Each structure stands twice: as C-alpha cells, then as structure tokens.
mmCIF file of C-alpha atoms in Angstrom:
data_model
loop_
_atom_site.group_PDB
_atom_site.id
_atom_site.type_symbol
_atom_site.label_atom_id
_atom_site.label_comp_id
_atom_site.label_asym_id
_atom_site.label_seq_id
_atom_site.Cartn_x
_atom_site.Cartn_y
_atom_site.Cartn_z
ATOM 1 C CA MET A 7 3.438 13.357 -16.292
ATOM 2 C CA GLU A 8 -0.290 14.042 -16.009
ATOM 3 C CA LEU A 9 -1.871 12.193 -13.100
ATOM 4 C CA SER A 10 -5.534 11.269 -12.834
ATOM 5 C CA ILE A 11 -6.511 10.298 -9.307
ATOM 6 C CA THR A 12 -9.711 9.900 -7.344
ATOM 7 C CA THR A 13 -10.648 11.897 -4.256
ATOM 8 C CA LYS A 14 -9.955 8.887 -2.029
ATOM 9 C CA GLN A 15 -6.554 8.317 -3.646
ATOM 10 C CA GLU A 16 -5.738 11.963 -2.987
ATOM 11 C CA ARG A 17 -6.609 11.486 0.695
ATOM 12 C CA PHE A 18 -4.330 8.476 0.829
ATOM 13 C CA ILE A 19 -1.487 10.407 -0.777
ATOM 14 C CA ASN A 20 -1.906 13.353 1.605
ATOM 15 C CA ALA A 21 -2.408 11.293 4.777
ATOM 16 C CA GLU A 22 -0.006 12.362 7.523
ATOM 17 C CA ALA A 23 -0.495 9.466 9.976
ATOM 18 C CA PHE A 24 2.426 7.099 10.521
ATOM 19 C CA GLU A 25 0.263 4.069 9.680
ATOM 20 C CA VAL A 26 -2.243 4.429 6.841
ATOM 21 C CA LEU A 27 -4.691 1.830 5.527
ATOM 22 C CA PHE A 28 -6.471 2.429 2.227
ATOM 23 C CA GLY A 29 -9.207 0.344 0.673
ATOM 24 C CA GLY A 30 -11.948 -1.989 1.703
ATOM 25 C CA ALA A 31 -13.546 -3.027 -1.590
ATOM 26 C CA ALA A 32 -12.420 -4.324 -4.960
ATOM 27 C CA GLY A 33 -11.975 -1.752 -7.702
ATOM 28 C CA GLY A 34 -11.367 1.153 -5.332
ATOM 29 C CA GLY A 35 -8.048 2.073 -6.956
ATOM 30 C CA LYS A 36 -5.837 0.911 -4.091
ATOM 31 C CA SER A 37 -2.796 -0.441 -5.945
ATOM 32 C CA TYR A 38 -2.735 2.485 -8.366
ATOM 33 C CA GLY A 39 -2.922 4.841 -5.402
ATOM 34 C CA GLN A 40 0.106 3.119 -3.864
ATOM 35 C CA LEU A 41 2.134 3.473 -7.044
ATOM 36 C CA ILE A 42 1.276 7.131 -7.615
ATOM 37 C CA ASP A 43 1.885 7.980 -3.969
ATOM 38 C CA GLY A 44 5.260 6.257 -4.124
ATOM 39 C CA PHE A 45 6.161 8.067 -7.330
ATOM 40 C CA LEU A 46 5.290 11.505 -5.933
ATOM 41 C CA TYR A 47 7.174 10.825 -2.693
ATOM 42 C CA ALA A 48 10.259 9.732 -4.645
ATOM 43 C CA LEU A 49 10.238 12.941 -6.680
ATOM 44 C CA LYS A 50 9.673 15.190 -3.659
ATOM 45 C CA TYR A 51 12.357 13.651 -1.440
ATOM 46 C CA PRO A 52 15.663 13.054 -3.269
ATOM 47 C CA ARG A 53 17.544 9.864 -2.386
ATOM 48 C CA SER A 54 14.550 8.571 -0.436
ATOM 49 C CA LYS A 55 13.974 4.832 -0.129
ATOM 50 C CA GLN A 56 10.671 2.977 -0.366
ATOM 51 C CA ILE A 57 9.594 -0.632 -0.693
ATOM 52 C CA ILE A 58 6.286 -2.157 -1.784
ATOM 53 C CA PHE A 59 5.411 -5.648 -0.530
ATOM 54 C CA ARG A 60 3.155 -8.422 -1.748
ATOM 55 C CA ARG A 61 2.999 -11.897 -0.267
ATOM 56 C CA THR A 62 4.763 -13.465 -3.293
ATOM 57 C CA PHE A 63 6.866 -12.090 -6.093
ATOM 58 C CA ALA A 64 4.467 -13.602 -8.635
ATOM 59 C CA ASP A 65 1.750 -11.353 -7.176
ATOM 60 C CA LEU A 66 4.009 -8.335 -7.684
ATOM 61 C CA GLU A 67 4.785 -9.208 -11.299
ATOM 62 C CA LYS A 68 1.121 -9.639 -12.206
ATOM 63 C CA SER A 69 0.008 -6.385 -10.626
ATOM 64 C CA LEU A 70 2.192 -3.611 -9.241
ATOM 65 C CA ILE A 71 5.297 -4.122 -11.361
ATOM 66 C CA ARG A 72 3.267 -4.414 -14.545
ATOM 67 C CA VAL A 73 1.288 -1.258 -13.790
ATOM 68 C CA SER A 74 4.375 0.699 -12.726
ATOM 69 C CA LEU A 75 6.006 -0.080 -16.073
ATOM 70 C CA GLU A 76 2.952 1.392 -17.764
ATOM 71 C CA VAL A 77 2.637 4.599 -15.729
ATOM 72 C CA TYR A 78 6.135 5.585 -14.535
ATOM 73 C CA PRO A 79 7.757 7.821 -17.175
ATOM 74 C CA LYS A 80 11.193 6.714 -18.337
ATOM 75 C CA GLU A 81 12.333 10.337 -18.178
ATOM 76 C CA ALA A 82 12.065 10.217 -14.389
ATOM 77 C CA ALA A 83 13.168 6.714 -13.429
ATOM 78 C CA THR A 84 14.705 3.479 -14.688
ATOM 79 C CA TYR A 85 13.528 -0.018 -13.771
ATOM 80 C CA ASN A 86 16.069 -2.766 -13.055
ATOM 81 C CA SER A 87 14.316 -6.094 -13.614
ATOM 82 C CA SER A 88 17.041 -8.142 -11.893
ATOM 83 C CA LYS A 89 16.946 -6.022 -8.735
ATOM 84 C CA HIS A 90 13.170 -5.415 -8.963
ATOM 85 C CA SER A 91 13.767 -1.758 -8.292
ATOM 86 C CA TRP A 92 13.063 1.692 -9.709
ATOM 87 C CA THR A 93 15.900 4.238 -9.506
ATOM 88 C CA PHE A 94 14.983 7.881 -9.995
ATOM 89 C CA LYS A 95 17.232 10.559 -11.471
ATOM 90 C CA ASN A 96 17.307 12.314 -8.100
ATOM 91 C CA GLY A 97 18.631 9.152 -6.430
ATOM 92 C CA SER A 98 15.349 7.943 -4.927
ATOM 93 C CA ILE A 99 14.588 4.225 -4.935
ATOM 94 C CA ILE A 100 11.378 2.181 -4.958
ATOM 95 C CA ASP A 101 11.995 -1.512 -4.362
ATOM 96 C CA PHE A 102 9.524 -4.365 -4.811
ATOM 97 C CA GLY A 103 9.728 -7.119 -2.195
ATOM 98 C CA TYR A 104 7.876 -10.180 -0.948
ATOM 99 C CA ILE A 105 7.282 -11.812 2.446
ATOM 100 C CA ASP A 106 5.840 -15.270 1.836
ATOM 101 C CA HIS A 107 6.862 -16.826 5.164
ATOM 102 C CA GLU A 108 7.489 -15.129 8.485
ATOM 103 C CA LYS A 109 11.194 -15.993 8.306
ATOM 104 C CA ASP A 110 11.398 -13.940 5.090
ATOM 105 C CA VAL A 111 11.348 -10.723 7.133
ATOM 106 C CA TYR A 112 14.957 -11.376 8.148
ATOM 107 C CA GLN A 113 16.207 -10.748 4.630
ATOM 108 C CA TYR A 114 15.349 -7.094 5.381
ATOM 109 C CA GLN A 115 17.072 -7.107 8.787
ATOM 110 C CA SER A 116 19.569 -4.378 7.909
ATOM 111 C CA ALA A 117 17.322 -2.441 5.535
ATOM 112 C CA GLU A 118 16.285 1.187 5.954
ATOM 113 C CA TYR A 119 13.212 2.639 4.264
ATOM 114 C CA ASP A 120 11.479 5.990 4.605
ATOM 115 C CA VAL A 121 8.157 4.493 3.488
ATOM 116 C CA ILE A 122 7.155 0.839 3.661
ATOM 117 C CA ARG A 123 4.091 -0.174 1.649
ATOM 118 C CA PHE A 124 1.974 -3.320 1.925
ATOM 119 C CA ASP A 125 -0.414 -4.115 -0.916
ATOM 120 C CA GLU A 126 -3.195 -6.517 0.147
ATOM 121 C CA LEU A 127 -2.289 -6.168 3.819
ATOM 122 C CA THR A 128 -4.715 -8.865 5.000
ATOM 123 C CA HIS A 129 -2.589 -11.442 3.173
ATOM 124 C CA PHE A 130 0.174 -10.863 5.738
ATOM 125 C CA THR A 131 0.467 -11.968 9.349
ATOM 126 C CA GLU A 132 0.687 -9.405 12.126
ATOM 127 C CA TYR A 133 4.274 -10.425 12.846
ATOM 128 C CA MET A 134 5.326 -9.734 9.249
ATOM 129 C CA TYR A 135 3.813 -6.264 9.498
ATOM 130 C CA THR A 136 5.086 -5.281 12.930
ATOM 131 C CA TYR A 137 8.603 -6.566 12.239
ATOM 132 C CA MET A 138 8.886 -4.395 9.140
ATOM 133 C CA ILE A 139 7.866 -1.321 11.147
ATOM 134 C CA SER A 140 11.345 -1.556 12.681
ATOM 135 C CA ARG A 141 12.835 -1.106 9.201
ATOM 136 C CA CYS A 142 11.082 2.243 8.732
ATOM 137 C CA ARG A 143 13.980 4.522 9.542
ATOM 138 C CA GLY A 144 16.555 6.783 7.947
ATOM 139 C CA ALA A 145 19.188 9.428 8.664
ATOM 140 C CA ASN A 146 17.113 12.228 7.196
ATOM 141 C CA SER A 147 14.193 14.475 8.081
ATOM 142 C CA TYR A 148 11.792 12.933 5.566
ATOM 143 C CA PRO A 149 8.336 11.882 6.815
ATOM 144 C CA LYS A 150 8.205 8.185 7.706
ATOM 145 C CA HIS A 151 5.139 6.078 6.932
ATOM 146 C CA ILE A 152 3.771 2.548 6.769
ATOM 147 C CA LYS A 153 1.145 2.814 4.014
ATOM 148 C CA SER A 154 -1.018 -0.190 3.217
ATOM 149 C CA SER A 155 -3.914 -1.113 0.976
ATOM 150 C CA THR A 156 -6.212 -4.124 1.116
ATOM 151 C CA ASN A 157 -9.509 -5.895 0.534
ATOM 152 C CA PRO A 158 -11.241 -7.738 3.393
ATOM 153 C CA GLY A 159 -10.501 -11.387 4.081
ATOM 154 C CA GLY A 160 -7.315 -13.373 4.267
ATOM 155 C CA VAL A 161 -5.074 -14.614 7.057
ATOM 156 C CA GLY A 162 -4.667 -11.100 8.450
ATOM 157 C CA HIS A 163 -8.304 -9.988 8.370
ATOM 158 C CA THR A 164 -8.800 -10.006 12.150
ATOM 159 C CA TRP A 165 -5.647 -8.180 13.218
ATOM 160 C CA VAL A 166 -5.981 -5.580 10.450
ATOM 161 C CA LYS A 167 -9.549 -4.872 11.528
ATOM 162 C CA GLU A 168 -8.489 -4.509 15.157
ATOM 163 C CA ARG A 169 -5.556 -2.268 14.277
ATOM 164 C CA PHE A 170 -7.293 0.102 11.865
ATOM 165 C CA ILE A 171 -11.076 -0.287 11.928
ATOM 166 C CA ASP A 172 -11.900 -0.860 15.581
ATOM 167 C CA ILE A 173 -9.923 2.178 16.807
ATOM 168 C CA GLY A 174 -12.558 4.660 15.618
ATOM 169 C CA GLU A 175 -14.328 6.279 12.720
ATOM 170 C CA PRO A 176 -12.760 6.146 9.244
ATOM 171 C CA ASP A 177 -11.211 9.099 7.422
ATOM 172 C CA LYS A 178 -9.985 10.442 10.749
ATOM 173 C CA GLN A 179 -6.467 10.296 12.163
ATOM 174 C CA HIS A 180 -6.397 8.542 15.530
ATOM 175 C CA GLU A 181 -3.729 8.749 18.202
ATOM 176 C CA VAL A 182 -2.930 5.348 19.706
ATOM 177 C CA ILE A 183 -0.866 4.332 22.722
ATOM 178 C CA LEU A 184 1.678 1.633 21.941
ATOM 179 C CA ASP A 185 2.762 -1.163 24.287
ATOM 180 C CA THR A 186 5.879 0.905 25.031
ATOM 181 C CA GLY A 187 3.707 3.756 26.279
ATOM 182 C CA LYS A 188 4.654 5.955 23.341
ATOM 183 C CA LYS A 189 2.102 7.494 20.989
ATOM 184 C CA SER A 190 1.589 6.876 17.286
ATOM 185 C CA THR A 191 -1.019 7.725 14.672
ATOM 186 C CA ARG A 192 -3.222 5.618 12.382
ATOM 187 C CA ILE A 193 -5.941 6.259 9.842
ATOM 188 C CA PHE A 194 -8.243 4.111 7.726
ATOM 189 C CA ILE A 195 -9.375 5.597 4.398
ATOM 190 C CA PRO A 196 -12.189 3.470 2.947
ATOM 191 C CA SER A 197 -12.615 3.245 -0.808
ATOM 192 C CA LEU A 198 -15.341 1.501 -2.796
ATOM 193 C CA VAL A 199 -15.622 0.874 -6.506
ATOM 194 C CA GLN A 200 -18.240 3.649 -6.528
ATOM 195 C CA ASP A 201 -15.451 6.039 -5.488
ATOM 196 C CA ASN A 202 -13.366 5.094 -8.525
ATOM 197 C CA LYS A 203 -14.787 7.207 -11.328
ATOM 198 C CA PHE A 204 -12.250 5.812 -13.796
ATOM 199 C CA MET A 205 -13.327 2.217 -13.201
ATOM 200 C CA LEU A 206 -16.990 3.165 -13.543
ATOM 201 C CA GLU A 207 -16.297 5.070 -16.759
ATOM 202 C CA TYR A 208 -14.203 2.438 -18.521
ATOM 203 C CA ASP A 209 -15.787 -0.721 -17.095
ATOM 204 C CA PRO A 210 -19.357 0.116 -16.020
ATOM 205 C CA ASP A 211 -20.320 -3.573 -15.894
ATOM 206 C CA TYR A 212 -17.808 -4.356 -13.153
ATOM 207 C CA ILE A 213 -20.346 -3.749 -10.362
ATOM 208 C CA ASP A 214 -22.733 -6.192 -12.053
ATOM 209 C CA ARG A 215 -19.996 -8.824 -12.028
ATOM 210 C CA LEU A 216 -19.471 -8.270 -8.313
ATOM 211 C CA ASP A 217 -23.211 -8.782 -7.791
ATOM 212 C CA ASN A 218 -22.880 -12.261 -9.293
ATOM 213 C CA LEU A 219 -20.585 -13.398 -6.484
ATOM 214 C CA PRO A 220 -21.817 -15.468 -3.513
ATOM 215 C CA GLU A 221 -23.227 -13.270 -0.744
ATOM 216 C CA LYS A 222 -20.188 -13.349 1.546
ATOM 217 C CA GLU A 223 -17.718 -12.513 -1.217
ATOM 218 C CA ARG A 224 -20.071 -9.893 -2.663
ATOM 219 C CA GLN A 225 -20.348 -8.099 0.684
ATOM 220 C CA ALA A 226 -16.585 -8.135 1.110
ATOM 221 C CA LEU A 227 -15.550 -7.053 -2.379
ATOM 222 C CA LYS A 228 -18.387 -4.649 -3.173
ATOM 223 C CA TYR A 229 -18.878 -3.021 0.225
ATOM 224 C CA GLY A 230 -15.622 -3.764 2.010
#
C-alpha cells in the first residue's frame, strides 16, 4: 500500500502525547489522517484495538467508513458491515462507533481500546470525551492515545479550545496536571487547507468556495 500524506498528517501520526488534537480548518486532511494513522497502528501492533467515533452513525457512513473502504487494502483487513468493524490479518481491530447522547457512552462501559479516536471533536460534549478516556486501556505495552480531529464550532467548541488551544503554543507537546494531581500530555496540531497539497492540486477552487461563505463561517473553516 503506497501512502500519500501531508506534513501535518505525518505530525499527527507521529505524535506521542496521550491526547492529540488535529485540525482547525476545513480541507486540512483530518479524517484521512485519522484513517491512515489507525491503519498504520493496527499493522504495527498485532491484536490492538481502536475505535473511531462520530456523533451519529449516519455521519460515519457518509465519511470515514466510505473512505476506509476506498483506501484500506483487502489484503490487509476485512470489513464487517454488520459489526461496523475492520479486522486485520494480524488480529488488530478498528471499530466505528457513535455517541449521539451522553447516555450512549455506557454502551462502551466494559470496552477496552488502545487508541480512541474522535472525528469532529467539537460535536461532542466534554462528558462524552472524558468518559471515554476511561476506556483507553489494555493488558499490553502498546502506546495508548486519545486522538481527535475537528473544525471549530459546535456544542464542544469552548471546552475543546480550553483543553487544547489555551494550554500553550500549537505543535508543541504540553504537560498538564490533572484534577487527580497526576500528569498527562496534550498537543494541538493545526492544519489548514493550504497545508493539504492534495486538495489544492485536485480541487484548486475549494479555497474560492470557502471565501464565498459568511464572514464567521469563512474565518472558522478557512483559518480555523
């Protein structure tokens, strides 16, 4: 499988912080970065478990699932449409899940995942996010991560900004003190459409379409 990724996607893939946020603007290659990162992790760590969340399953079907079916080679993994899950030949699993209401987190109460991924993080409440952190666990030595991607706006805009943006400069891993007194690490990796050379090459008019949006939406989606 030949992978074509941007510099910012590579930073996201190689990020070592426990909590990683990728994105900021539309067209920055966030969802593709999630899928490729998940694929590479699954190959590197046999029998690993990952899950990718969107707010609704319809959102997953229209975006991540559709793209994964296009880019994941059948020689490496098989997709089960009834379980919404990829199973790799080395035993690794990538599940697709949704959390539409806060009570939906309890369907994952006994789950264990090495990496938990949120696509469009600002669509989720803080409780949805922090509850799922408790499901990031496993009886192995594999690196554990919560890796998210998002555009600005949405119900979670404020808490996501406070958690990832307000802690310090971007593209730098920050050590944070949790309420328990323990330490953790976070990083925000910004990505604009200008960073996505593939989007600019194949759809050069996309930036012009963003410029046609109302000012508030244009600032959010073009500049993050």
